[in-house]
Amino acid sequence: MPDARGRFGPYGGRYVPETLVAPLEELEHAYNEAQNDTKFRAELASLLHDFAGRPTPLQFASRLSEQLGGPRIYLKREDLLHTGAHKINNCLGQGLLAVRMGKSRVVAETGAGQHGVATATVAARLGLACTVYMGTGDMERQRLNVDRMRLLGAEVIGVDAGSRTLKDAINEAMRDWVTNFATSHYLLGSVLGAHPYPQIVRDFHKVIGEEAREQVLQAEGRLPDLLVACVGGGSNAIGLFQAFIPDGNVKLLGVEAGGRGKSLGDHAARLAAAEGFSGARPGVLQGTYTYVLQTRDGQISTTHSVSAGLDYPAIGPQHAWLADQRRAEYTAVSDEEAIDAARTLARLEGIIPALESAHAIAELIKRAPKMSKKEIVILNVSGRGDKDMETLSRYV
């Protein structure tokens, strides 16, 4: 848990203009009350089960396991959730919080579009107005999700500033929220931002790991040796990791975007500096203190990834703390490796993963042959690849 100031060790906190202090305190109070409200918890559980489709399966990947010749590999199938990714878990929780606080509108940012789709879906289900900000670069490569959001009734506003990606979308969403916080809730999509967002988003996603823990004990009679998940902001990874953090024998592995090279501007690897990826050091971005890709004079760097959801210069503060404590390991794989991994999973298991999830698969493909057949791995398939078919078709 973060401390009273919202810090995981030195990371996290609340670095915002004075106008946002009151809305953040309102949100923290509403969340703390909701956690102790049995009616709120029951309504969320009902929506997760009946609307989103939880629990998701823990599938034994028999052909992938055999092909790699190493451990027994299980896939946590978040791609089977309504809207196609893990994002719906957090959106349902925060949507109910918005209703609880008397807000009539939600504002969100999105990169790959999955959080935007999930936000628009929840807004439609709960009767809320919805505005989603999205970098125009991401809109070009995720046109299907833009159409889905608009069909669901959301207003999608393109952001043509900066790198035209997730970072710039977050900036515009926060400007909207500053202006309209009396009627609007900012439905942040990852374990980023000012306190209490990293804790709230994590807590709404920790159902992933809680289910996986119960499922693997039932299937194997013991805990896994390794958990693997992709890491952009880090919500799907922390959702899987959280239930296993106290278990020191379970290794945690987060996989970032190695992009097209190790030079600053060519990747989005914040915690894989030991592997030669340049530019990450602690700093403040969009309300939180964490590892940030930045130039020598402190300017936020541009980033690159074939996957829009990993194309972001900072990482969630809890991940930064887990890395510092060496409780979790973080690495990165290239665009090409992720594309190859998506093709491998599609042809061996009949699952087309999101390009974000394909990064985790790529790292496991490299490591599995060196592991024992007695070992057990759980890999989080955070989303499905429908949204990425236009990109994948150019490579495959």
Short mmCIF file of C-alpha atoms in Angstrom, two decimals:
data_model
loop_
_atom_site.label_atom_id
_atom_site.label_comp_id
_atom_site.label_asym_id
_atom_site.label_seq_id
_atom_site.Cartn_x
_atom_site.Cartn_y
_atom_site.Cartn_z
CA MET A 1 0.00 0.00 0.00
CA PRO A 2 1.17 3.58 -0.57
CA ASP A 3 1.70 5.76 2.50
CA ALA A 4 -0.65 8.57 3.52
CA ARG A 5 0.93 10.88 0.93
CA GLY A 6 0.39 8.33 -1.82
CA ARG A 7 4.03 7.29 -2.09
CA PHE A 8 5.57 3.91 -2.85
CA GLY A 9 8.96 4.55 -1.27
CA PRO A 10 10.06 7.86 -2.86
CA TYR A 11 7.75 7.47 -5.87
CA GLY A 12 4.21 8.68 -6.42
CA GLY A 13 2.77 11.63 -4.54
CA ARG A 14 0.59 14.46 -5.77
CA TYR A 15 2.21 17.07 -8.03
CA VAL A 16 -0.72 19.10 -9.32
CA PRO A 17 -1.90 22.71 -9.52
CA GLU A 18 -3.86 23.97 -6.54
CA THR A 19 -7.13 23.80 -8.49
CA LEU A 20 -6.88 19.97 -8.61
CA VAL A 21 -6.16 19.38 -4.92
CA ALA A 22 -9.85 19.54 -3.95
CA PRO A 23 -11.04 17.19 -6.74
CA LEU A 24 -8.33 14.67 -5.84
CA GLU A 25 -9.28 14.83 -2.17
CA GLU A 26 -12.94 14.38 -3.13
CA LEU A 27 -12.00 11.31 -5.18
CA GLU A 28 -9.86 9.85 -2.39
CA HIS A 29 -12.67 10.30 0.13
CA ALA A 30 -15.27 8.76 -2.22
CA TYR A 31 -12.99 5.80 -2.96
CA ASN A 32 -12.27 5.11 0.72
CA GLU A 33 -15.97 5.21 1.49
CA ALA A 34 -16.83 2.97 -1.46
CA GLN A 35 -14.32 0.33 -0.38
CA ASN A 36 -16.21 -0.03 2.88
CA ASP A 37 -19.66 0.01 1.25
CA THR A 38 -21.01 -3.49 0.70
CA LYS A 39 -23.59 -2.16 -1.80
CA PHE A 40 -20.85 -0.59 -3.95
CA ARG A 41 -18.72 -3.74 -3.87
CA ALA A 42 -21.72 -5.91 -4.74
CA GLU A 43 -22.71 -3.70 -7.69
CA LEU A 44 -19.15 -3.73 -9.03
CA ALA A 45 -18.90 -7.51 -8.64
CA SER A 46 -22.19 -7.94 -10.48
CA LEU A 47 -21.07 -5.74 -13.39
CA LEU A 48 -17.71 -7.49 -13.60
CA HIS A 49 -19.44 -10.87 -13.79
CA ASP A 50 -22.57 -10.19 -15.83
CA PHE A 51 -21.42 -7.30 -18.05
CA ALA A 52 -17.64 -7.66 -18.40
CA GLY A 53 -17.40 -11.44 -18.30
CA ARG A 54 -15.30 -12.24 -15.23
CA PRO A 55 -13.74 -14.53 -14.20
CA THR A 56 -11.50 -14.88 -17.24
CA PRO A 57 -9.96 -18.32 -17.96
CA LEU A 58 -6.44 -19.38 -17.07
CA GLN A 59 -5.65 -21.41 -20.17
CA PHE A 60 -2.84 -23.96 -20.35
CA ALA A 61 -0.97 -23.14 -23.56
CA SER A 62 -0.10 -26.73 -24.46
CA ARG A 63 1.26 -26.17 -27.97
CA LEU A 64 3.30 -23.09 -26.99
CA SER A 65 4.72 -24.97 -24.00
CA GLU A 66 5.67 -27.91 -26.20
CA GLN A 67 7.16 -25.71 -28.92
CA LEU A 68 9.38 -23.77 -26.50
CA GLY A 69 10.46 -26.90 -24.65
CA GLY A 70 10.60 -25.24 -21.25
CA PRO A 71 8.05 -24.54 -18.50
CA ARG A 72 4.31 -25.14 -18.37
CA ILE A 73 2.80 -21.90 -19.68
CA TYR A 74 -0.59 -20.60 -18.63
CA LEU A 75 -2.31 -17.62 -20.29
CA LYS A 76 -4.53 -15.31 -18.25
CA ARG A 77 -7.14 -14.47 -20.88
CA GLU A 78 -8.02 -10.82 -20.23
CA ASP A 79 -8.50 -10.56 -23.99
CA LEU A 80 -11.82 -12.39 -23.56
CA LEU A 81 -13.37 -9.58 -21.51
CA HIS A 82 -16.08 -7.34 -22.96
CA THR A 83 -14.41 -4.62 -25.10
CA GLY A 84 -11.37 -6.87 -25.64
CA ALA A 85 -8.94 -5.95 -22.87
CA HIS A 86 -8.36 -5.67 -19.13
CA LYS A 87 -9.27 -1.95 -19.19
CA ILE A 88 -12.95 -2.62 -18.46
CA ASN A 89 -12.11 -3.65 -14.86
CA ASN A 90 -10.93 -0.18 -13.89
CA CYS A 91 -13.49 1.66 -16.01
CA LEU A 92 -16.40 -0.06 -14.27
CA GLY A 93 -14.97 0.77 -10.85
CA GLN A 94 -14.27 4.40 -11.65
CA GLY A 95 -17.58 4.75 -13.49
CA LEU A 96 -19.42 3.73 -10.35
CA LEU A 97 -17.30 6.19 -8.36
CA ALA A 98 -18.30 8.98 -10.77
CA VAL A 99 -21.98 8.18 -10.21
CA ARG A 100 -21.37 8.04 -6.46
CA MET A 101 -19.80 11.53 -6.55
CA GLY A 102 -22.72 12.92 -8.53
CA LYS A 103 -20.76 13.53 -11.74
CA SER A 104 -22.66 13.51 -15.03
CA ARG A 105 -19.66 13.20 -17.35
CA VAL A 106 -16.38 11.31 -17.62
CA VAL A 107 -13.22 12.48 -19.35
CA ALA A 108 -10.54 10.02 -20.45
CA GLU A 109 -7.34 9.68 -22.44
CA THR A 110 -6.37 6.73 -24.60
CA GLY A 111 -3.39 5.49 -26.56
CA ALA A 112 -4.20 2.12 -28.11
CA GLY A 113 -7.88 2.99 -27.84
CA GLN A 114 -8.83 0.11 -25.53
CA HIS A 115 -9.19 2.35 -22.48
CA GLY A 116 -11.21 4.80 -24.55
CA VAL A 117 -13.52 2.05 -25.77
CA ALA A 118 -13.93 0.68 -22.24
CA THR A 119 -14.66 4.18 -20.89
CA ALA A 120 -17.21 4.86 -23.63
CA THR A 121 -18.81 1.46 -22.97
CA VAL A 122 -19.12 2.06 -19.23
CA ALA A 123 -20.41 5.61 -19.79
CA ALA A 124 -23.14 4.25 -22.06
CA ARG A 125 -24.03 1.54 -19.53
CA LEU A 126 -24.22 4.01 -16.62
CA GLY A 127 -25.80 6.93 -18.50
CA LEU A 128 -22.83 9.30 -18.40
CA ALA A 129 -21.62 11.73 -21.05
CA CYS A 130 -18.14 10.85 -22.30
CA THR A 131 -15.24 12.72 -23.90
CA VAL A 132 -12.06 10.88 -24.91
CA TYR A 133 -8.80 12.56 -25.91
CA MET A 134 -6.50 10.69 -28.29
CA GLY A 135 -3.31 11.67 -30.08
CA THR A 136 -3.86 12.02 -33.80
CA GLY A 137 -0.92 9.69 -34.44
CA ASP A 138 -2.64 7.02 -32.40
CA MET A 139 -5.97 7.74 -34.10
CA GLU A 140 -4.37 6.92 -37.45
CA ARG A 141 -3.12 3.50 -36.32
CA GLN A 142 -6.17 2.67 -34.18
CA ARG A 143 -9.01 3.80 -36.45
CA LEU A 144 -11.20 0.84 -35.54
CA ASN A 145 -11.26 1.85 -31.89
CA VAL A 146 -12.02 5.47 -32.80
CA ASP A 147 -15.09 4.25 -34.69
CA ARG A 148 -16.11 2.02 -31.77
CA MET A 149 -15.93 4.92 -29.30
CA ARG A 150 -18.04 7.15 -31.51
CA LEU A 151 -20.63 4.42 -32.08
CA LEU A 152 -20.91 4.11 -28.28
CA GLY A 153 -21.73 7.82 -28.07
CA ALA A 154 -18.38 9.24 -26.97
CA GLU A 155 -16.95 12.49 -28.26
CA VAL A 156 -13.42 11.68 -29.51
CA ILE A 157 -11.12 14.70 -29.67
CA GLY A 158 -7.84 14.38 -31.60
CA VAL A 159 -4.72 15.91 -30.05
CA ASP A 160 -2.29 17.20 -32.66
CA ALA A 161 0.31 18.59 -30.24
CA GLY A 162 3.71 17.19 -29.34
CA SER A 163 4.28 13.59 -30.39
CA ARG A 164 0.51 13.15 -30.98
CA THR A 165 0.46 10.09 -28.67
CA LEU A 166 -0.70 9.09 -25.17
CA LYS A 167 1.35 11.69 -23.26
CA ASP A 168 -0.28 14.52 -25.21
CA ALA A 169 -3.76 13.01 -24.81
CA ILE A 170 -3.28 12.93 -21.02
CA ASN A 171 -2.27 16.61 -21.04
CA GLU A 172 -5.48 17.60 -22.82
CA ALA A 173 -7.68 15.38 -20.65
CA MET A 174 -6.22 16.99 -17.53
CA ARG A 175 -6.84 20.49 -18.93
CA ASP A 176 -10.47 19.53 -19.54
CA TRP A 177 -10.80 18.18 -16.00
CA VAL A 178 -9.32 21.34 -14.44
CA THR A 179 -12.01 23.35 -16.21
CA ASN A 180 -14.97 21.03 -15.58
CA PHE A 181 -14.27 19.11 -12.36
CA ALA A 182 -17.56 20.20 -10.78
CA THR A 183 -19.49 18.02 -13.24
CA SER A 184 -16.81 15.70 -14.64
CA HIS A 185 -14.67 12.83 -13.38
CA TYR A 186 -11.29 12.14 -14.97
CA LEU A 187 -11.27 8.40 -15.60
CA LEU A 188 -7.52 7.81 -15.78
CA GLY A 189 -6.60 4.57 -17.52
CA SER A 190 -3.38 3.36 -15.92
CA VAL A 191 -1.48 3.26 -12.61
CA LEU A 192 -0.17 6.76 -13.27
CA GLY A 193 -1.00 10.30 -12.23
CA ALA A 194 -1.41 11.94 -8.88
CA HIS A 195 -2.48 10.08 -5.75
CA PRO A 196 -4.94 8.37 -5.35
CA TYR A 197 -5.03 7.24 -9.02
CA PRO A 198 -2.16 4.69 -8.91
CA GLN A 199 -3.79 2.97 -5.95
CA ILE A 200 -7.35 3.15 -7.30
CA VAL A 201 -6.48 1.78 -10.74
CA ARG A 202 -4.35 -0.98 -9.20
CA ASP A 203 -7.09 -2.00 -6.80
CA PHE A 204 -9.69 -2.26 -9.56
CA HIS A 205 -7.30 -4.45 -11.59
CA LYS A 206 -5.98 -6.68 -8.80
CA VAL A 207 -8.85 -9.08 -9.54
CA ILE A 208 -6.63 -10.37 -12.38
CA GLY A 209 -4.01 -11.74 -10.01
CA GLU A 210 -6.50 -12.84 -7.38
CA GLU A 211 -8.27 -15.00 -9.94
CA ALA A 212 -5.01 -16.29 -11.41
CA ARG A 213 -3.74 -17.29 -7.98
CA GLU A 214 -6.84 -19.31 -7.21
CA GLN A 215 -6.91 -20.84 -10.70
CA VAL A 216 -3.27 -21.97 -10.76
CA LEU A 217 -3.57 -23.51 -7.30
CA GLN A 218 -6.55 -25.47 -8.54
CA ALA A 219 -4.77 -26.53 -11.76
CA GLU A 220 -1.29 -27.23 -10.43
CA GLY A 221 -1.58 -27.37 -6.65
CA ARG A 222 1.09 -24.71 -6.19
CA LEU A 223 2.02 -21.14 -7.08
CA PRO A 224 3.79 -20.29 -10.35
CA ASP A 225 7.51 -19.65 -10.61
CA LEU A 226 7.18 -16.64 -12.92
CA LEU A 227 4.61 -14.01 -13.89
CA VAL A 228 5.04 -12.11 -17.17
CA ALA A 229 3.17 -9.02 -18.38
CA CYS A 230 3.76 -6.09 -20.70
CA VAL A 231 4.26 -2.67 -19.10
CA GLY A 232 3.25 0.67 -20.55
CA GLY A 233 1.86 2.68 -17.65
CA GLY A 234 1.61 -0.69 -15.94
CA SER A 235 -2.02 -1.42 -15.07
CA ASN A 236 -2.34 -4.96 -16.44
CA ALA A 237 1.03 -5.94 -14.96
CA ILE A 238 0.31 -4.58 -11.49
CA GLY A 239 -3.12 -6.19 -11.66
CA LEU A 240 -1.46 -9.57 -12.14
CA PHE A 241 1.49 -8.95 -9.79
CA GLN A 242 -0.35 -7.51 -6.77
CA ALA A 243 -1.72 -10.79 -5.36
CA PHE A 244 1.73 -12.41 -5.59
CA ILE A 245 3.99 -9.62 -4.26
CA PRO A 246 4.22 -11.18 -0.76
CA ASP A 247 5.34 -14.51 -2.30
CA GLY A 248 9.09 -14.12 -2.65
CA ASN A 249 9.48 -17.34 -4.64
CA VAL A 250 7.25 -16.01 -7.43
CA LYS A 251 9.32 -13.91 -9.84
CA LEU A 252 7.71 -10.85 -11.45
CA LEU A 253 8.76 -9.80 -14.96
CA GLY A 254 7.55 -6.66 -16.73
CA VAL A 255 8.26 -6.20 -20.44
CA GLU A 256 8.56 -2.72 -21.90
CA ALA A 257 8.73 -1.43 -25.48
CA GLY A 258 12.24 -1.64 -26.93
CA GLY A 259 10.95 0.01 -30.10
CA ARG A 260 13.42 0.34 -32.98
CA GLY A 261 16.61 0.98 -31.00
CA LYS A 262 18.23 1.91 -27.69
CA SER A 263 18.78 5.61 -28.35
CA LEU A 264 16.52 8.14 -26.65
CA GLY A 265 13.44 8.69 -28.80
CA ASP A 266 13.55 5.23 -30.35
CA HIS A 267 11.99 3.26 -27.48
CA ALA A 268 9.73 3.47 -24.41
CA ALA A 269 11.87 1.49 -21.93
CA ARG A 270 12.00 3.24 -18.56
CA LEU A 271 13.28 0.52 -16.22
CA ALA A 272 15.43 -1.50 -18.64
CA ALA A 273 18.40 0.87 -18.45
CA ALA A 274 20.73 -2.00 -17.51
CA GLU A 275 20.20 -3.34 -21.02
CA GLY A 276 21.47 -0.14 -22.59
CA PHE A 277 18.21 1.76 -23.17
CA SER A 278 19.02 5.40 -22.57
CA GLY A 279 17.24 8.37 -21.06
CA ALA A 280 15.28 7.23 -17.99
CA ARG A 281 15.76 8.83 -14.59
CA PRO A 282 13.45 9.89 -11.76
CA GLY A 283 11.34 12.95 -12.41
CA VAL A 284 7.82 14.34 -12.32
CA LEU A 285 5.33 13.86 -15.15
CA GLN A 286 1.59 14.44 -15.11
CA GLY A 287 1.17 14.48 -11.36
CA THR A 288 3.53 11.76 -10.12
CA TYR A 289 7.23 11.23 -9.32
CA THR A 290 8.59 8.19 -11.11
CA TYR A 291 11.07 7.11 -13.79
CA VAL A 292 10.67 9.30 -16.86
CA LEU A 293 12.40 9.30 -20.25
CA GLN A 294 13.96 12.74 -20.53
CA THR A 295 16.75 14.65 -22.23
CA ARG A 296 19.87 15.81 -20.39
CA ASP A 297 18.27 19.20 -19.69
CA GLY A 298 15.09 17.59 -18.31
CA GLN A 299 12.77 17.88 -21.30
CA ILE A 300 10.35 14.98 -21.71
CA SER A 301 11.55 12.77 -24.54
CA THR A 302 9.60 11.51 -27.49
CA THR A 303 9.07 7.74 -27.49
CA HIS A 304 8.43 5.04 -30.04
CA SER A 305 6.67 1.69 -30.04
CA VAL A 306 4.78 -0.31 -32.64
CA SER A 307 2.13 -0.68 -29.91
CA ALA A 308 0.29 2.54 -29.06
CA GLY A 309 -0.46 1.37 -25.52
CA LEU A 310 3.23 1.13 -24.60
CA ASP A 311 4.25 4.40 -26.26
CA TYR A 312 4.60 6.54 -23.11
CA PRO A 313 7.63 8.16 -21.40
CA ALA A 314 6.81 7.36 -17.74
CA ILE A 315 5.86 4.31 -15.68
CA GLY A 316 3.59 3.77 -12.69
CA PRO A 317 5.24 4.66 -9.35
CA GLN A 318 4.62 1.25 -7.81
CA HIS A 319 6.55 -0.36 -10.67
CA ALA A 320 9.43 2.08 -10.05
CA TRP A 321 9.47 1.00 -6.40
CA LEU A 322 9.29 -2.71 -7.22
CA ALA A 323 12.26 -2.24 -9.55
CA ASP A 324 14.29 -0.35 -6.94
CA GLN A 325 13.56 -3.07 -4.37
CA ARG A 326 14.44 -5.75 -6.94
CA ARG A 327 11.12 -7.41 -6.26
CA ALA A 328 10.34 -7.22 -9.97
CA GLU A 329 12.56 -7.36 -13.06
CA TYR A 330 11.96 -5.19 -16.11
CA THR A 331 13.23 -5.77 -19.61
CA ALA A 332 12.35 -4.66 -23.15
CA VAL A 333 11.82 -6.24 -26.57
CA SER A 334 11.88 -4.70 -30.02
CA ASP A 335 9.03 -3.97 -32.41
CA GLU A 336 10.14 -6.85 -34.64
CA GLU A 337 10.27 -9.32 -31.76
CA ALA A 338 6.75 -8.34 -30.71
CA ILE A 339 5.40 -8.78 -34.25
CA ASP A 340 7.02 -12.22 -34.50
CA ALA A 341 5.60 -13.20 -31.11
CA ALA A 342 2.07 -12.20 -32.12
CA ARG A 343 2.37 -14.43 -35.18
CA THR A 344 3.73 -17.30 -33.08
CA LEU A 345 0.87 -17.21 -30.57
CA ALA A 346 -1.69 -16.91 -33.36
CA ARG A 347 -0.38 -19.97 -35.18
CA LEU A 348 0.29 -22.16 -32.14
CA GLU A 349 -2.66 -21.32 -29.89
CA GLY A 350 -5.22 -19.68 -32.18
CA ILE A 351 -5.02 -16.41 -30.21
CA ILE A 352 -4.22 -13.09 -31.89
CA PRO A 353 -2.88 -10.94 -29.05
CA ALA A 354 -2.75 -7.17 -28.83
CA LEU A 355 0.67 -5.85 -29.80
CA GLU A 356 1.10 -4.73 -26.19
CA SER A 357 0.65 -8.31 -24.93
CA ALA A 358 2.90 -9.58 -27.74
CA HIS A 359 5.86 -7.87 -26.05
CA ALA A 360 5.41 -10.12 -23.00
CA ILE A 361 5.08 -13.17 -25.26
CA ALA A 362 8.30 -12.22 -27.09
CA GLU A 363 10.31 -12.12 -23.88
CA LEU A 364 8.89 -15.45 -22.72
CA ILE A 365 9.80 -17.02 -26.08
CA LYS A 366 13.41 -15.99 -25.43
CA ARG A 367 13.51 -17.21 -21.83
CA ALA A 368 11.42 -20.37 -21.85
CA PRO A 369 13.97 -22.69 -23.54
CA LYS A 370 16.40 -21.96 -20.68
CA MET A 371 13.84 -22.85 -18.00
CA SER A 372 13.03 -26.21 -16.43
CA LYS A 373 10.06 -28.29 -17.53
CA LYS A 374 9.06 -28.38 -13.85
CA GLU A 375 8.54 -24.62 -13.74
CA ILE A 376 5.19 -22.86 -14.18
CA VAL A 377 4.65 -19.50 -15.88
CA ILE A 378 1.57 -17.27 -16.03
CA LEU A 379 1.53 -14.73 -18.86
CA ASN A 380 -1.11 -12.02 -18.97
CA VAL A 381 -2.75 -11.66 -22.39
CA SER A 382 -3.96 -8.17 -21.60
CA GLY A 383 -5.90 -7.63 -24.82
CA ARG A 384 -6.82 -9.05 -28.18
CA GLY A 385 -5.30 -8.00 -31.47
CA ASP A 386 -8.35 -7.00 -33.53
CA LYS A 387 -7.38 -3.36 -33.13
CA ASP A 388 -3.86 -4.05 -34.44
CA MET A 389 -4.71 -5.97 -37.60
CA GLU A 390 -3.93 -3.04 -39.87
CA THR A 391 -0.44 -2.76 -38.32
CA LEU A 392 0.09 -6.52 -38.22
CA SER A 393 -0.94 -6.92 -41.85
CA ARG A 394 1.88 -4.62 -42.93
CA TYR A 395 4.45 -6.87 -41.25
CA VAL A 396 3.07 -10.40 -41.59
#
